[in-house]
PDB file of C-alpha atoms in Angstrom:
ATOM      1  CA  MET A 533      98.639  97.823 144.662  1.00 56.00           C
ATOM      2  CA  ARG A 534      96.494  96.914 147.531  1.00 58.00           C
ATOM      3  CA  GLU A 535      97.488  95.127 150.073  1.00 62.00           C
ATOM      4  CA  GLY A 536      96.703  91.380 150.245  1.00 73.00           C
ATOM      5  CA  VAL A 537      97.905  87.986 149.729  1.00 82.00           C
ATOM      6  CA  GLY A 538      94.372  87.400 147.046  1.00 80.00           C
ATOM      7  CA  CYS A 539      94.896  91.022 145.611  1.00 86.00           C
ATOM      8  CA  SER A 540      98.068  90.380 144.812  1.00 86.00           C
ATOM      9  CA  LEU A 541      96.935  86.062 143.580  1.00 90.00           C
ATOM     10  CA  LEU A 542      94.014  87.329 141.699  1.00 90.00           C
ATOM     11  CA  ALA A 543      95.978  90.275 140.060  1.00 90.00           C
ATOM     12  CA  ALA A 544      98.509  87.744 139.013  1.00 89.00           C
ATOM     13  CA  GLY A 545      96.514  85.138 137.786  1.00 90.00           C
ATOM     14  CA  LEU A 546      94.493  87.496 135.444  1.00 92.00           C
ATOM     15  CA  ARG A 547      98.121  88.634 133.910  1.00 90.00           C
ATOM     16  CA  GLU A 548      98.993  85.462 133.268  1.00 88.00           C
ATOM     17  CA  LEU A 549      95.358  84.950 131.487  1.00 89.00           C
ATOM     18  CA  LYS A 550      96.115  88.081 129.463  1.00 85.00           C
ATOM     19  CA  GLY A 551      99.229  86.722 128.371  1.00 85.00           C
ATOM     20  CA  ARG A 552      98.024  83.371 127.314  1.00 81.00           C
ATOM     21  CA  THR A 553      95.675  85.248 125.451  1.00 80.00           C
ATOM     22  CA  GLY A 554      97.999  87.288 123.268  1.00 78.00           C
ATOM     23  CA  LEU A 555      95.477  90.417 123.483  1.00 80.00           C
ATOM     24  CA  SER A 556      96.876  93.614 124.295  1.00 81.00           C
ATOM     25  CA  LEU A 557      94.795  96.312 126.310  1.00 84.00           C
ATOM     26  CA  VAL A 558      93.248  97.113 123.531  1.00 84.00           C
ATOM     27  CA  GLY A 559      91.948  94.267 122.151  1.00 83.00           C
ATOM     28  CA  LEU A 560      90.818  93.393 125.703  1.00 87.00           C
ATOM     29  CA  ALA A 561      88.719  96.697 126.033  1.00 87.00           C
ATOM     30  CA  ALA A 562      87.884  95.661 122.235  1.00 83.00           C
ATOM     31  CA  ARG A 563      86.631  92.250 123.274  1.00 85.00           C
ATOM     32  CA  THR A 564      84.346  92.769 126.661  1.00 88.00           C
ATOM     33  CA  PRO A 565      82.590  96.101 128.080  1.00 84.00           C
ATOM     34  CA  TYR A 566      85.687  96.424 130.351  1.00 88.00           C
ATOM     35  CA  SER A 567      87.669  99.491 129.326  1.00 87.00           C
ATOM     36  CA  LYS A 568      91.321  99.691 128.324  1.00 86.00           C
ATOM     37  CA  SER A 569      92.132 102.165 131.258  1.00 87.00           C
ATOM     38  CA  SER A 570      90.048  99.662 133.352  1.00 89.00           C
ATOM     39  CA  TRP A 571      92.064  96.933 131.864  1.00 90.00           C
ATOM     40  CA  GLU A 572      95.435  98.141 133.173  1.00 89.00           C
ATOM     41  CA  ARG A 573      93.608  98.387 137.098  1.00 88.00           C
ATOM     42  CA  TYR A 574      92.986  95.464 137.245  1.00 90.00           C
ATOM     43  CA  LEU A 575      96.149  93.518 135.765  1.00 91.00           C
ATOM     44  CA  ASN A 576      98.142  95.524 138.419  1.00 88.00           C
ATOM     45  CA  GLY A 577      95.877  95.197 140.897  1.00 86.00           C
ATOM     46  CA  LYS A 578      94.956  98.931 141.515  1.00 88.00           C
ATOM     47  CA  LYS A 579      91.385  97.931 141.272  1.00 89.00           C
ATOM     48  CA  LEU A 580      89.403  94.895 142.157  1.00 90.00           C
ATOM     49  CA  PRO A 581      87.494  93.822 138.870  1.00 91.00           C
ATOM     50  CA  PRO A 582      83.670  93.086 138.449  1.00 91.00           C
ATOM     51  CA  ARG A 583      83.512  89.489 138.411  1.00 91.00           C
ATOM     52  CA  ASP A 584      81.916  89.404 135.291  1.00 91.00           C
ATOM     53  CA  ALA A 585      85.485  90.849 134.076  1.00 91.00           C
ATOM     54  CA  VAL A 586      87.728  87.494 135.316  1.00 92.00           C
ATOM     55  CA  GLU A 587      84.599  85.460 134.071  1.00 91.00           C
ATOM     56  CA  ALA A 588      85.496  87.260 130.313  1.00 90.00           C
ATOM     57  CA  LEU A 589      88.828  86.756 130.727  1.00 92.00           C
ATOM     58  CA  CYS A 590      88.223  83.349 131.278  1.00 92.00           C
ATOM     59  CA  ARG A 591      86.801  82.359 128.462  1.00 89.00           C
ATOM     60  CA  LEU A 592      88.750  84.445 126.108  1.00 88.00           C
ATOM     61  CA  ALA A 593      91.770  82.081 127.500  1.00 86.00           C
ATOM     62  CA  GLU A 594      89.956  79.382 127.934  1.00 84.00           C
ATOM     63  CA  GLU A 595      90.353  78.870 130.818  1.00 88.00           C
ATOM     64  CA  PRO A 596      87.520  76.972 133.684  1.00 87.00           C
ATOM     65  CA  ALA A 597      87.173  79.973 135.626  1.00 87.00           C
ATOM     66  CA  GLY A 598      86.930  78.580 139.490  1.00 89.00           C
ATOM     67  CA  ARG A 599      90.192  78.719 140.213  1.00 90.00           C
ATOM     68  CA  LEU A 600      89.997  82.747 139.075  1.00 89.00           C
ATOM     69  CA  LEU A 601      86.668  83.193 140.779  1.00 92.00           C
ATOM     70  CA  ALA A 602      87.997  81.620 144.523  1.00 92.00           C
ATOM     71  CA  LEU A 603      90.867  83.745 144.066  1.00 91.00           C
ATOM     72  CA  TRP A 604      88.319  86.801 143.214  1.00 91.00           C
ATOM     73  CA  GLU A 605      85.974  85.698 146.039  1.00 90.00           C
ATOM     74  CA  LEU A 606      89.432  86.479 148.479  1.00 90.00           C
ATOM     75  CA  ALA A 607      90.393  89.625 146.496  1.00 88.00           C
ATOM     76  CA  ASP A 608      86.924  90.745 147.592  1.00 89.00           C
ATOM     77  CA  ALA A 609      87.340  90.074 150.972  1.00 86.00           C
ATOM     78  CA  ASP A 610      90.098  92.274 151.363  1.00 82.00           C
ATOM     79  CA  TRP A 611      89.069  95.137 149.079  1.00 82.00           C
ATOM     80  CA  SER A 612      85.863  95.367 151.622  1.00 76.00           C
ATOM     81  CA  GLY A 613      87.856  94.522 155.075  1.00 72.00           C
ATOM     82  CA  ARG A 614      86.512  91.251 155.440  1.00 62.00           C
ATOM     83  CA  GLY A 615      89.298  89.254 155.224  1.00 55.00           C
ATOM     84  CA  ARG A 616      91.067  90.966 158.367  1.00 53.00           C
ATOM     85  CA  SER A 617      90.837  90.068 161.836  1.00 47.00           C
ATOM     86  CA  GLY A 618      93.001  91.431 164.869  1.00 43.00           C
ATOM     87  CA  THR A 619      96.752  91.900 164.144  1.00 40.00           C
ATOM     88  CA  THR A 620      97.369  89.225 161.675  1.00 41.00           C
ATOM     89  CA  PRO A 621      94.742  87.344 159.983  1.00 42.00           C
ATOM     90  CA  GLY A 622      96.552  84.098 161.323  1.00 41.00           C
ATOM     91  CA  ARG A 623      95.977  84.573 164.367  1.00 40.00           C
ATOM     92  CA  GLY A 624      92.494  85.546 164.293  1.00 41.00           C
ATOM     93  CA  ALA A 625      91.628  82.295 161.750  1.00 40.00           C
ATOM     94  CA  ALA A 626      93.189  80.442 164.401  1.00 38.00           C
ATOM     95  CA  ASP A 627      91.427  81.743 167.769  1.00 40.00           C
ATOM     96  CA  ALA A 628      88.099  81.103 165.416  1.00 40.00           C
ATOM     97  CA  ALA A 629      88.878  77.687 164.604  1.00 39.00           C
ATOM     98  CA  ARG A 630      89.332  77.143 168.240  1.00 38.00           C
ATOM     99  CA  ARG A 631      85.757  77.037 169.305  1.00 40.00           C
ATOM    100  CA  GLY A 632      84.687  75.756 165.576  1.00 43.00           C
ATOM    101  CA  PRO A 633      84.302  72.056 165.909  1.00 41.00           C
ATOM    102  CA  ALA A 634      86.976  69.563 164.395  1.00 40.00           C
ATOM    103  CA  GLY A 635      87.717  68.426 161.585  1.00 39.00           C
ATOM    104  CA  GLU A 636      84.522  71.814 160.795  1.00 40.00           C
ATOM    105  CA  THR A 637      87.107  74.134 159.487  1.00 38.00           C
ATOM    106  CA  ALA A 638      89.143  72.749 156.501  1.00 38.00           C
ATOM    107  CA  ALA A 639      85.944  70.940 155.693  1.00 37.00           C
ATOM    108  CA  ARG A 640      84.811  74.366 155.034  1.00 38.00           C
ATOM    109  CA  ALA A 641      87.062  76.274 153.559  1.00 42.00           C
ATOM    110  CA  PRO A 642      86.510  75.525 150.083  1.00 42.00           C
ATOM    111  CA  GLY A 643      88.638  77.627 148.334  1.00 48.00           C
ATOM    112  CA  ALA A 644      92.002  76.520 150.129  1.00 51.00           C
ATOM    113  CA  ALA A 645      93.177  74.091 147.460  1.00 52.00           C
ATOM    114  CA  VAL A 646      92.515  76.670 144.554  1.00 51.00           C
ATOM    115  CA  ILE A 647      95.265  79.127 146.877  1.00 54.00           C
ATOM    116  CA  ALA A 648      97.115  77.114 148.384  1.00 52.00           C
ATOM    117  CA  GLU A 649      98.071  75.574 144.102  1.00 54.00           C
ATOM    118  CA  ALA A 650      97.858  79.662 143.141  1.00 54.00           C
ATOM    119  CA  LEU A 651     100.564  80.473 145.524  1.00 54.00           C
ATOM    120  CA  PRO A 652     103.335  78.760 143.791  1.00 50.00           C
ATOM    121  CA  ARG A 653     102.464  79.673 140.198  1.00 51.00           C
ATOM    122  CA  ALA A 654     101.732  83.458 141.179  1.00 50.00           C
ATOM    123  CA  ALA A 655     105.377  82.995 142.786  1.00 48.00           C
ATOM    124  CA  ALA A 656     106.792  81.266 139.786  1.00 47.00           C
ATOM    125  CA  VAL A 657     109.610  84.547 138.163  1.00 38.00           C
ATOM    126  CA  PRO A 658     112.154  84.475 136.769  1.00 39.00           C
ATOM    127  CA  PRO A 659     115.286  85.836 139.188  1.00 37.00           C
ATOM    128  CA  ALA A 660     116.848  89.360 137.964  1.00 37.00           C
ATOM    129  CA  GLU A 661     119.596  89.033 136.265  1.00 37.00           C
ATOM    130  CA  GLY A 662     123.199  90.929 138.124  1.00 38.00           C
ATOM    131  CA  VAL A 663     121.585  89.370 141.393  1.00 36.00           C
ATOM    132  CA  PRO A 664     125.070  89.527 143.304  1.00 40.00           C
ATOM    133  CA  PRO A 665     126.372  86.078 144.364  1.00 40.00           C
ATOM    134  CA  GLU A 666     126.181  84.856 148.130  1.00 38.00           C
ATOM    135  CA  GLU A 667     128.284  86.595 150.622  1.00 38.00           C
ATOM    136  CA  GLY A 668     130.901  83.867 151.763  1.00 39.00           C
ATOM    137  CA  ALA A 669     131.294  81.978 148.867  1.00 40.00           C
ATOM    138  CA  GLY A 670     134.685  81.537 148.591  1.00 42.00           C
ATOM    139  CA  PRO A 671     137.055  79.466 146.674  1.00 41.00           C
ATOM    140  CA  GLN A 672     134.860  76.069 147.201  1.00 41.00           C
ATOM    141  CA  ALA A 673     131.935  77.518 145.392  1.00 39.00           C
ATOM    142  CA  VAL A 674     134.412  77.892 142.649  1.00 39.00           C
ATOM    143  CA  ALA A 675     135.597  74.261 143.120  1.00 43.00           C
ATOM    144  CA  GLY A 676     132.156  73.320 142.496  1.00 45.00           C
ATOM    145  CA  ARG A 677     130.627  72.799 146.073  1.00 44.00           C
ATOM    146  CA  LYS A 678     127.444  74.418 146.258  1.00 49.00           C
ATOM    147  CA  PRO A 679     126.555  77.038 149.386  1.00 47.00           C
ATOM    148  CA  PRO A 680     123.299  76.060 151.137  1.00 46.00           C
ATOM    149  CA  PRO A 681     120.221  76.509 149.396  1.00 48.00           C
ATOM    150  CA  ARG A 682     119.218  79.814 151.974  1.00 49.00           C
ATOM    151  CA  ARG A 683     117.528  81.229 149.896  1.00 47.00           C
ATOM    152  CA  GLY A 684     114.970  79.032 148.277  1.00 47.00           C
ATOM    153  CA  VAL A 685     114.725  77.749 151.802  1.00 43.00           C
ATOM    154  CA  ALA A 686     113.159  80.852 152.813  1.00 46.00           C
ATOM    155  CA  VAL A 687     110.560  81.243 149.763  1.00 43.00           C
ATOM    156  CA  LEU A 688     109.864  77.479 150.109  1.00 44.00           C
ATOM    157  CA  ALA A 689     109.186  78.034 153.756  1.00 46.00           C
ATOM    158  CA  GLY A 690     107.445  81.473 152.998  1.00 50.00           C
ATOM    159  CA  ALA A 691     105.328  79.808 150.552  1.00 45.00           C
ATOM    160  CA  CYS A 692     104.131  77.190 153.111  1.00 46.00           C
ATOM    161  CA  VAL A 693     103.638  80.312 155.505  1.00 44.00           C
ATOM    162  CA  GLY A 694     101.555  82.144 152.982  1.00 50.00           C
ATOM    163  CA  VAL A 695      99.100  78.497 152.151  1.00 47.00           C
ATOM    164  CA  VAL A 696      98.576  77.737 155.871  1.00 44.00           C
ATOM    165  CA  ALA A 697      97.751  81.719 156.216  1.00 46.00           C
ATOM    166  CA  VAL A 698      95.178  81.604 153.210  1.00 49.00           C
ATOM    167  CA  VAL A 699      93.482  78.516 153.914  1.00 44.00           C
ATOM    168  CA  MET A 700      92.812  79.722 157.726  1.00 44.00           C
ATOM    169  CA  VAL A 701      91.632  83.493 156.309  1.00 43.00           C
ATOM    170  CA  LEU A 702      89.339  81.029 154.179  1.00 48.00           C
ATOM    171  CA  ALA A 703      88.485  78.955 156.839  1.00 42.00           C
ATOM    172  CA  PHE A 704      87.283  81.845 159.313  1.00 38.00           C
ATOM    173  CA  ARG A 705      85.595  83.914 156.233  1.00 42.00           C
ATOM    174  CA  ASP A 706      83.200  80.650 155.320  1.00 41.00           C
ATOM    175  CA  GLY A 707      83.381  78.170 158.152  1.00 39.00           C
ATOM    176  CA  VAL A 708      83.050  79.252 161.864  1.00 35.00           C
ATOM    177  CA  ARG A 709      82.077  82.937 161.957  1.00 36.00           C
ATOM    178  CA  SER A 710      79.126  83.390 164.604  1.00 34.00           C
ATOM    179  CA  PRO A 711      75.512  84.543 162.781  1.00 33.00           C
ATOM    180  CA  SER A 712      76.189  87.818 163.475  1.00 34.00           C
ATOM    181  CA  GLU A 713      79.569  87.895 161.469  1.00 36.00           C
ATOM    182  CA  GLY A 714      78.329  85.455 158.760  1.00 36.00           C
ATOM    183  CA  ALA A 715      76.271  88.457 157.141  1.00 35.00           C
ATOM    184  CA  ALA A 716      77.453  90.251 154.224  1.00 40.00           C
ATOM    185  CA  PRO A 717      78.242  93.938 154.466  1.00 43.00           C
ATOM    186  CA  GLY A 718      75.337  95.512 153.197  1.00 46.00           C
ATOM    187  CA  ALA A 719      75.557  96.358 149.870  1.00 42.00           C
ATOM    188  CA  ALA A 720      75.799 100.045 151.149  1.00 43.00           C
ATOM    189  CA  GLU A 721      79.036  99.526 152.237  1.00 52.00           C
ATOM    190  CA  THR A 722      80.410  98.412 149.410  1.00 71.00           C
ATOM    191  CA  THR A 723      79.608 101.257 147.248  1.00 82.00           C
ATOM    192  CA  GLY A 724      81.796 104.280 146.464  1.00 85.00           C
ATOM    193  CA  CYS A 725      79.093 107.087 146.364  1.00 91.00           C
ATOM    194  CA  ARG A 726      75.212 107.367 147.016  1.00 92.00           C
ATOM    195  CA  GLY A 727      72.537 109.978 145.625  1.00 91.00           C
ATOM    196  CA  ALA A 728      74.065 113.133 144.982  1.00 92.00           C
ATOM    197  CA  ALA A 729      77.975 112.306 145.479  1.00 93.00           C
ATOM    198  CA  CYS A 730      77.749 109.467 142.490  1.00 93.00           C
ATOM    199  CA  ASP A 731      76.833 112.954 139.772  1.00 92.00           C
ATOM    200  CA  GLY A 732      79.368 112.357 136.806  1.00 92.00           C
ATOM    201  CA  LYS A 733      80.597 109.176 138.120  1.00 91.00           C
ATOM    202  CA  ASP A 734      81.852 105.839 136.755  1.00 89.00           C
ATOM    203  CA  PRO A 735      78.698 103.037 137.983  1.00 88.00           C
ATOM    204  CA  GLU A 736      81.962 100.915 137.446  1.00 83.00           C
ATOM    205  CA  SER A 737      84.127 102.795 139.150  1.00 80.00           C
ATOM    206  CA  MET A 738      81.372 102.996 142.126  1.00 86.00           C
ATOM    207  CA  TYR A 739      80.571  99.643 142.118  1.00 86.00           C
ATOM    208  CA  CYS A 740      77.023 101.352 141.233  1.00 90.00           C
ATOM    209  CA  ASP A 741      76.333  98.476 138.654  1.00 85.00           C
ATOM    210  CA  ARG A 742      76.804  95.016 141.199  1.00 84.00           C
ATOM    211  CA  PRO A 743      73.899  92.894 140.112  1.00 83.00           C
ATOM    212  CA  GLU A 744      72.447  92.692 142.964  1.00 86.00           C
ATOM    213  CA  GLN A 745      71.748  96.742 142.997  1.00 88.00           C
ATOM    214  CA  LEU A 746      70.865  96.902 140.028  1.00 88.00           C
ATOM    215  CA  VAL A 747      67.881  97.223 137.765  1.00 91.00           C
ATOM    216  CA  THR A 748      67.263  98.337 133.789  1.00 91.00           C
ATOM    217  CA  PRO A 749      63.887 100.106 133.867  1.00 90.00           C
ATOM    218  CA  ALA A 750      63.941 100.690 130.515  1.00 92.00           C
ATOM    219  CA  GLU A 751      65.846  99.440 126.816  1.00 92.00           C
ATOM    220  CA  ARG A 752      65.151  99.534 122.990  1.00 91.00           C
ATOM    221  CA  THR A 753      66.689  98.818 120.039  1.00 92.00           C
ATOM    222  CA  ALA A 754      66.876 101.676 117.991  1.00 90.00           C
ATOM    223  CA  ALA A 755      66.083 102.095 113.757  1.00 88.00           C
ATOM    224  CA  GLY A 756      69.564 101.766 113.097  1.00 87.00           C
ATOM    225  CA  GLY A 757      70.468  98.140 115.029  1.00 89.00           C
ATOM    226  CA  GLU A 758      71.615 100.592 118.574  1.00 90.00           C
ATOM    227  CA  HIS A 759      70.697  98.328 121.881  1.00 92.00           C
ATOM    228  CA  LEU A 760      69.599 101.649 124.189  1.00 93.00           C
ATOM    229  CA  GLN A 761      69.391 100.218 127.631  1.00 94.00           C
ATOM    230  CA  ILE A 762      68.730 102.627 131.016  1.00 94.00           C
ATOM    231  CA  ARG A 763      70.574 101.052 134.209  1.00 95.00           C
ATOM    232  CA  TYR A 764      69.476 102.768 137.906  1.00 94.00           C
ATOM    233  CA  GLY A 765      71.551 101.824 140.762  1.00 93.00           C
ATOM    234  CA  THR A 766      69.044 101.141 143.486  1.00 92.00           C
ATOM    235  CA  VAL A 767      71.524 101.771 146.620  1.00 93.00           C
ATOM    236  CA  CYS A 768      73.728 104.078 144.334  1.00 93.00           C
ATOM    237  CA  GLY A 769      70.712 105.758 144.143  1.00 94.00           C
ATOM    238  CA  ALA A 770      71.437 106.733 140.354  1.00 95.00           C
ATOM    239  CA  VAL A 771      70.851 106.050 136.521  1.00 95.00           C
ATOM    240  CA  TRP A 772      72.995 105.735 133.290  1.00 96.00           C
ATOM    241  CA  GLY A 773      73.220 104.712 130.007  1.00 94.00           C
ATOM    242  CA  ARG A 774      74.185 102.507 127.997  1.00 93.00           C
ATOM    243  CA  LEU A 775      74.583 101.704 124.359  1.00 93.00           C
ATOM    244  CA  ARG A 776      75.432  98.094 122.245  1.00 90.00           C
ATOM    245  CA  GLY A 777      76.230  98.127 118.692  1.00 89.00           C
ATOM    246  CA  GLY A 778      77.152 101.775 118.094  1.00 90.00           C
ATOM    247  CA  ARG A 779      78.737 103.675 115.178  1.00 90.00           C
ATOM    248  CA  VAL A 780      81.644 105.648 115.342  1.00 92.00           C
ATOM    249  CA  GLY A 781      79.596 109.174 116.318  1.00 92.00           C
ATOM    250  CA  ASP A 782      76.980 108.104 118.059  1.00 93.00           C
ATOM    251  CA  ARG A 783      76.384 109.642 121.041  1.00 95.00           C
ATOM    252  CA  ILE A 784      73.907 108.660 124.105  1.00 95.00           C
ATOM    253  CA  GLU A 785      72.997 111.152 126.814  1.00 96.00           C
ATOM    254  CA  VAL A 786      70.727 110.557 129.901  1.00 96.00           C
ATOM    255  CA  SER A 787      68.388 112.758 132.058  1.00 94.00           C
ATOM    256  CA  ALA A 788      66.545 112.513 134.890  1.00 93.00           C
ATOM    257  CA  PRO A 789      64.112 114.724 137.225  1.00 91.00           C
ATOM    258  CA  GLY A 790      66.767 117.190 138.872  1.00 89.00           C
ATOM    259  CA  ALA A 791      69.757 116.465 137.677  1.00 91.00           C
ATOM    260  CA  ARG A 792      72.189 117.613 134.951  1.00 92.00           C
ATOM    261  CA  PRO A 793      71.948 115.331 131.919  1.00 94.00           C
ATOM    262  CA  ARG A 794      75.070 112.918 130.961  1.00 95.00           C
ATOM    263  CA  SER A 795      76.299 111.933 127.512  1.00 94.00           C
ATOM    264  CA  VAL A 796      78.628 109.596 125.928  1.00 93.00           C
ATOM    265  CA  ARG A 797      79.670 109.591 122.480  1.00 92.00           C
ATOM    266  CA  VAL A 798      81.537 106.632 120.424  1.00 91.00           C
ATOM    267  CA  ARG A 799      84.385 107.578 119.764  1.00 87.00           C
ATOM    268  CA  ASP A 800      85.988 104.789 118.129  1.00 84.00           C
ATOM    269  CA  ARG A 801      85.684 100.962 116.355  1.00 79.00           C
ATOM    270  CA  PHE A 802      86.369  99.747 120.143  1.00 76.00           C
ATOM    271  CA  ASP A 803      83.820 102.074 121.225  1.00 78.00           C
ATOM    272  CA  ALA A 804      81.595 100.477 118.898  1.00 81.00           C
ATOM    273  CA  GLU A 805      82.181  97.352 119.235  1.00 76.00           C
ATOM    274  CA  GLY A 806      82.216  97.214 123.042  1.00 76.00           C
ATOM    275  CA  TYR A 807      79.459  98.782 125.828  1.00 82.00           C
ATOM    276  CA  LEU A 808      79.177 102.180 126.271  1.00 88.00           C
ATOM    277  CA  VAL A 809      78.095 103.810 129.188  1.00 92.00           C
ATOM    278  CA  THR A 810      77.522 107.668 130.409  1.00 93.00           C
ATOM    279  CA  PRO A 811      78.275 108.962 133.846  1.00 93.00           C
ATOM    280  CA  MET A 812      75.630 108.559 136.606  1.00 95.00           C
ATOM    281  CA  ALA A 813      72.917 111.177 137.073  1.00 95.00           C
ATOM    282  CA  ALA A 814      71.335 110.963 140.605  1.00 94.00           C
ATOM    283  CA  ALA A 815      68.394 110.035 140.750  1.00 92.00           C
ATOM    284  CA  PRO A 816      65.625 108.729 143.780  1.00 90.00           C
ATOM    285  CA  ARG A 817      63.859 106.770 141.881  1.00 89.00           C
ATOM    286  CA  SER A 818      63.814 104.867 138.939  1.00 85.00           C
ATOM    287  CA  ASP A 819      60.603 106.640 137.068  1.00 87.00           C
ATOM    288  CA  GLY A 820      60.949 109.397 134.653  1.00 90.00           C
ATOM    289  CA  ILE A 821      63.979 109.106 133.360  1.00 94.00           C
ATOM    290  CA  ARG A 822      65.121 109.323 129.498  1.00 95.00           C
ATOM    291  CA  LEU A 823      67.973 108.125 127.607  1.00 96.00           C
ATOM    292  CA  CYS A 824      67.826 109.504 123.956  1.00 96.00           C
ATOM    293  CA  LEU A 825      70.552 108.361 120.660  1.00 96.00           C
ATOM    294  CA  TYR A 826      71.515 110.367 118.816  1.00 95.00           C
ATOM    295  CA  PRO A 827      72.486 109.346 115.386  1.00 93.00           C
ATOM    296  CA  ALA A 828      75.838 110.285 113.884  1.00 90.00           C
ATOM    297  CA  GLY A 829      75.034 112.218 110.677  1.00 83.00           C
ATOM    298  CA  GLY A 830      72.416 114.341 112.536  1.00 82.00           C
ATOM    299  CA  GLY A 831      69.831 111.260 111.629  1.00 84.00           C
ATOM    300  CA  PRO A 832      66.713 112.007 113.863  1.00 90.00           C
ATOM    301  CA  ARG A 833      66.953 111.113 118.256  1.00 92.00           C
ATOM    302  CA  GLU A 834      65.517 107.779 119.865  1.00 94.00           C
ATOM    303  CA  CYS A 835      64.850 107.797 123.550  1.00 94.00           C
ATOM    304  CA  VAL A 836      63.706 105.172 125.722  1.00 93.00           C
ATOM    305  CA  THR A 837      62.065 106.529 128.529  1.00 91.00           C
ATOM    306  CA  GLY A 838      61.963 104.660 132.315  1.00 81.00           C
TER     307      GLY A 838
END
C-alpha cells in the first residue's frame, strides 16, 4: 500500500462501501467502467482510483460522495507528493500556519472534519484472536481487577495525533500556501507516460484519461447499437478507442499515423456490460485517427475517423 494517512483512509473507506454493496470484484467490474483487477488495486491501496470510480462506488452503496471525495483529495496529495513537506507533515504545516493570519488556517480546511471522522472508522477493526495477555497480569487480574487500559489510551492518543496531523496537512495544502505554492502540479507531472512511452499501455493506469486532459475527437453508434469513441490524451500524446454496449466476440481497433494499431476484444458478458478500452497508440495529434468495430460473427466493419 502507498504510504500516507490519506491513502490508508481512502482504501479503508472504499472497502467499507464495497462490503455494504455486497458485490464481488467481478460484480463491481460489471457495474462500473473499471475492471476487476483495477478494483483490487483501488481497494488495497496499491493505486489511486480515479475520482469517477469513487463516485461510482458511492452510488452503488447509496452513500453521499462527500466523505469519500474528501479522502480522495488527501490520497491524491499523498500520491503526487503534495501532501509531504519537510521531515514530517505536522512540522511543515505548523510553520505554514504560523505565517498565516490567526483563525485562517482552521477556516480554510474544509475536509478536516471529514478526515477526523474517518480516522476512528478506519481503525474500528476487531482485535485479532489469540493475542497474549498484558505482561504483569497476575492474581489481581484473575480476581477481577482490570489492569490500567494502557493499550486503549495509546490507541486513542495515536488517533488524536493522527487527526491533528491530517488537519494541519489539509490546512497547509488548502489555506496558507504562498502564491507560487498554491498552483497544483501541471498535468504533465501527474501522468505516467508521454508520447512513444505510452504506446501499448493502459490509459487509466497511466492517468492519461483525466477529464482536464482528455478530448473525444469523434464518436458514433454502430448499426448494432454499439457505441464507439475515439479518446485522445492531450498531455500523454496518445489515443485509444472505447466501446460501450458491445457483444461477446466484438473487437475494436484504433490506429494512428505512424503507430502500431491497438485492439481489444469483448471476452465475456462483464466486458460487454461496461466500457472496454484499447491500449494506447502514440499520436502527436488528434487528427487522422481511426477506430473500427469488427462485429462478432464476421459482419462488415464499421469505422469512425477523427
